[in-house]
Amino acid sequence: MYKIAVVGDYDSIFGFAALGLDTFPVSSRKEAEEKLEALAGNQYGIIYITEDVAAECEKVIEKFKEQLLPAVILIPGVSGNTGNGVLGVKKSVEQAVGSDILFGSE
């Protein structure tokens, strides 16, 4: 069975532990990239990552987009929503169904 991880700054992710998810606080780009690589090779099927941290390790995340697992999903952090998470989901759905699901609400 695959596991679910949450990666980001401590303040943004600590509450996910109460839901039974594995949380991995990171404080630098290098630490985040290393953690993503380790989680991907360790039976994690879904990795939630805060938008701020994801912006720092786009190259690593891009590599996972070509793979079935893990699914890397951006979530807002305590600093607010940048919109990158919603944009990523929108692009994935457009690619899967071939249509804009929000009908040009950009």
PDB file of C-alpha atoms in Angstrom:
ATOM      1  CA  MET A   1       0.000   0.000   0.000  1.00  0.00           C
ATOM      2  CA  TYR A   2       1.246   3.443  -0.861  1.00  0.00           C
ATOM      3  CA  LYS A   3       1.751   6.130   1.753  1.00  0.00           C
ATOM      4  CA  ILE A   4       0.938   9.855   1.717  1.00  0.00           C
ATOM      5  CA  ALA A   5       3.481  12.542   2.618  1.00  0.00           C
ATOM      6  CA  VAL A   6       3.290  16.284   3.195  1.00  0.00           C
ATOM      7  CA  VAL A   7       6.398  18.419   2.611  1.00  0.00           C
ATOM      8  CA  GLY A   8       6.787  22.092   3.473  1.00  0.00           C
ATOM      9  CA  ASP A   9       7.630  24.507   6.223  1.00  0.00           C
ATOM     10  CA  TYR A  10       6.702  23.263   9.692  1.00  0.00           C
ATOM     11  CA  ASP A  11       3.964  25.830  10.355  1.00  0.00           C
ATOM     12  CA  SER A  12       2.154  24.914   7.140  1.00  0.00           C
ATOM     13  CA  ILE A  13       2.219  21.135   7.507  1.00  0.00           C
ATOM     14  CA  PHE A  14       2.151  20.209  11.209  1.00  0.00           C
ATOM     15  CA  GLY A  15      -1.654  19.874  11.258  1.00  0.00           C
ATOM     16  CA  PHE A  16      -1.595  17.133   8.621  1.00  0.00           C
ATOM     17  CA  ALA A  17      -0.068  14.740  11.147  1.00  0.00           C
ATOM     18  CA  ALA A  18      -3.399  14.741  12.995  1.00  0.00           C
ATOM     19  CA  LEU A  19      -4.951  13.298   9.826  1.00  0.00           C
ATOM     20  CA  GLY A  20      -2.478  10.427   9.874  1.00  0.00           C
ATOM     21  CA  LEU A  21      -0.289  11.743   7.061  1.00  0.00           C
ATOM     22  CA  ASP A  22       3.491  11.597   7.274  1.00  0.00           C
ATOM     23  CA  THR A  23       4.861  15.138   7.556  1.00  0.00           C
ATOM     24  CA  PHE A  24       8.342  16.236   6.553  1.00  0.00           C
ATOM     25  CA  PRO A  25       9.256  19.818   7.440  1.00  0.00           C
ATOM     26  CA  VAL A  26      12.035  21.301   5.300  1.00  0.00           C
ATOM     27  CA  SER A  27      13.832  24.608   5.564  1.00  0.00           C
ATOM     28  CA  SER A  28      15.939  24.833   2.399  1.00  0.00           C
ATOM     29  CA  ARG A  29      15.733  24.068  -1.314  1.00  0.00           C
ATOM     30  CA  LYS A  30      18.413  21.380  -1.059  1.00  0.00           C
ATOM     31  CA  GLU A  31      16.675  19.694   1.860  1.00  0.00           C
ATOM     32  CA  ALA A  32      13.336  19.772  -0.016  1.00  0.00           C
ATOM     33  CA  GLU A  33      14.820  18.273  -3.190  1.00  0.00           C
ATOM     34  CA  GLU A  34      16.550  15.502  -1.242  1.00  0.00           C
ATOM     35  CA  LYS A  35      13.359  14.747   0.687  1.00  0.00           C
ATOM     36  CA  LEU A  36      11.256  14.555  -2.500  1.00  0.00           C
ATOM     37  CA  GLU A  37      13.726  12.135  -4.079  1.00  0.00           C
ATOM     38  CA  ALA A  38      13.790   9.973  -0.952  1.00  0.00           C
ATOM     39  CA  LEU A  39      10.003   9.899  -0.600  1.00  0.00           C
ATOM     40  CA  ALA A  40       9.500   9.012  -4.260  1.00  0.00           C
ATOM     41  CA  GLY A  41      11.718   5.962  -3.813  1.00  0.00           C
ATOM     42  CA  ASN A  42      10.093   4.892  -0.554  1.00  0.00           C
ATOM     43  CA  GLN A  43       6.523   3.805  -1.383  1.00  0.00           C
ATOM     44  CA  TYR A  44       4.918   7.257  -1.260  1.00  0.00           C
ATOM     45  CA  GLY A  45       2.148   7.438  -3.852  1.00  0.00           C
ATOM     46  CA  ILE A  46       1.021  10.986  -3.062  1.00  0.00           C
ATOM     47  CA  ILE A  47       3.251  13.840  -1.970  1.00  0.00           C
ATOM     48  CA  TYR A  48       1.584  17.098  -0.993  1.00  0.00           C
ATOM     49  CA  ILE A  49       4.019  20.005  -1.080  1.00  0.00           C
ATOM     50  CA  THR A  50       3.466  23.643  -0.190  1.00  0.00           C
ATOM     51  CA  GLU A  51       3.476  26.048  -3.126  1.00  0.00           C
ATOM     52  CA  ASP A  52       6.394  28.053  -1.720  1.00  0.00           C
ATOM     53  CA  VAL A  53       8.622  24.991  -1.363  1.00  0.00           C
ATOM     54  CA  ALA A  54       7.513  23.620  -4.741  1.00  0.00           C
ATOM     55  CA  ALA A  55       8.574  26.869  -6.415  1.00  0.00           C
ATOM     56  CA  GLU A  56      12.113  26.234  -5.167  1.00  0.00           C
ATOM     57  CA  CYS A  57      12.371  22.691  -6.535  1.00  0.00           C
ATOM     58  CA  GLU A  58      10.550  22.849  -9.852  1.00  0.00           C
ATOM     59  CA  LYS A  59      13.136  20.697 -11.667  1.00  0.00           C
ATOM     60  CA  VAL A  60      12.672  17.755  -9.317  1.00  0.00           C
ATOM     61  CA  ILE A  61       8.882  18.060  -9.413  1.00  0.00           C
ATOM     62  CA  GLU A  62       8.924  18.289 -13.217  1.00  0.00           C
ATOM     63  CA  LYS A  63      10.693  14.932 -13.343  1.00  0.00           C
ATOM     64  CA  PHE A  64       7.808  13.305 -11.442  1.00  0.00           C
ATOM     65  CA  LYS A  65       5.184  14.675 -13.847  1.00  0.00           C
ATOM     66  CA  GLU A  66       6.308  12.121 -16.432  1.00  0.00           C
ATOM     67  CA  GLN A  67       5.823   9.233 -13.983  1.00  0.00           C
ATOM     68  CA  LEU A  68       2.673   7.560 -12.732  1.00  0.00           C
ATOM     69  CA  LEU A  69       3.845   7.688  -9.110  1.00  0.00           C
ATOM     70  CA  PRO A  70       4.279   9.660  -7.002  1.00  0.00           C
ATOM     71  CA  ALA A  71       1.573  12.229  -7.619  1.00  0.00           C
ATOM     72  CA  VAL A  72       2.974  15.573  -6.456  1.00  0.00           C
ATOM     73  CA  ILE A  73       0.176  17.952  -5.470  1.00  0.00           C
ATOM     74  CA  LEU A  74       0.740  21.595  -4.555  1.00  0.00           C
ATOM     75  CA  ILE A  75      -1.091  23.009  -1.547  1.00  0.00           C
ATOM     76  CA  PRO A  76      -1.123  26.527  -0.093  1.00  0.00           C
ATOM     77  CA  GLY A  77       1.058  27.250   2.914  1.00  0.00           C
ATOM     78  CA  VAL A  78       0.576  29.622   5.824  1.00  0.00           C
ATOM     79  CA  SER A  79       1.865  32.495   3.698  1.00  0.00           C
ATOM     80  CA  GLY A  80      -1.184  32.225   1.442  1.00  0.00           C
ATOM     81  CA  ASN A  81      -2.296  30.826  -1.861  1.00  0.00           C
ATOM     82  CA  THR A  82      -0.207  31.666  -4.918  1.00  0.00           C
ATOM     83  CA  GLY A  83      -2.630  29.976  -7.300  1.00  0.00           C
ATOM     84  CA  ASN A  84       0.027  27.583  -8.600  1.00  0.00           C
ATOM     85  CA  GLY A  85      -1.709  24.557  -7.077  1.00  0.00           C
ATOM     86  CA  VAL A  86      -5.014  25.311  -8.781  1.00  0.00           C
ATOM     87  CA  LEU A  87      -3.219  26.055 -12.046  1.00  0.00           C
ATOM     88  CA  GLY A  88      -1.418  22.705 -11.887  1.00  0.00           C
ATOM     89  CA  VAL A  89      -4.646  20.784 -11.325  1.00  0.00           C
ATOM     90  CA  LYS A  90      -6.326  22.743 -14.130  1.00  0.00           C
ATOM     91  CA  LYS A  91      -3.511  21.882 -16.559  1.00  0.00           C
ATOM     92  CA  SER A  92      -3.631  18.202 -15.598  1.00  0.00           C
ATOM     93  CA  VAL A  93      -7.383  18.019 -16.156  1.00  0.00           C
ATOM     94  CA  GLU A  94      -7.100  19.860 -19.477  1.00  0.00           C
ATOM     95  CA  GLN A  95      -4.486  17.374 -20.596  1.00  0.00           C
ATOM     96  CA  ALA A  96      -6.591  14.410 -19.473  1.00  0.00           C
ATOM     97  CA  VAL A  97      -9.941  15.484 -20.941  1.00  0.00           C
ATOM     98  CA  GLY A  98      -8.795  17.885 -23.656  1.00  0.00           C
ATOM     99  CA  SER A  99     -10.903  20.802 -22.444  1.00  0.00           C
ATOM    100  CA  ASP A 100     -10.694  23.814 -20.138  1.00  0.00           C
ATOM    101  CA  ILE A 101     -12.746  22.945 -17.057  1.00  0.00           C
ATOM    102  CA  LEU A 102     -13.018  26.535 -15.857  1.00  0.00           C
ATOM    103  CA  PHE A 103     -14.146  27.940 -19.214  1.00  0.00           C
ATOM    104  CA  GLY A 104     -11.604  30.726 -19.466  1.00  0.00           C
ATOM    105  CA  SER A 105     -11.874  32.064 -15.907  1.00  0.00           C
ATOM    106  CA  GLU A 106      -8.180  33.026 -15.849  1.00  0.00           C
TER     107      GLU A 106
END
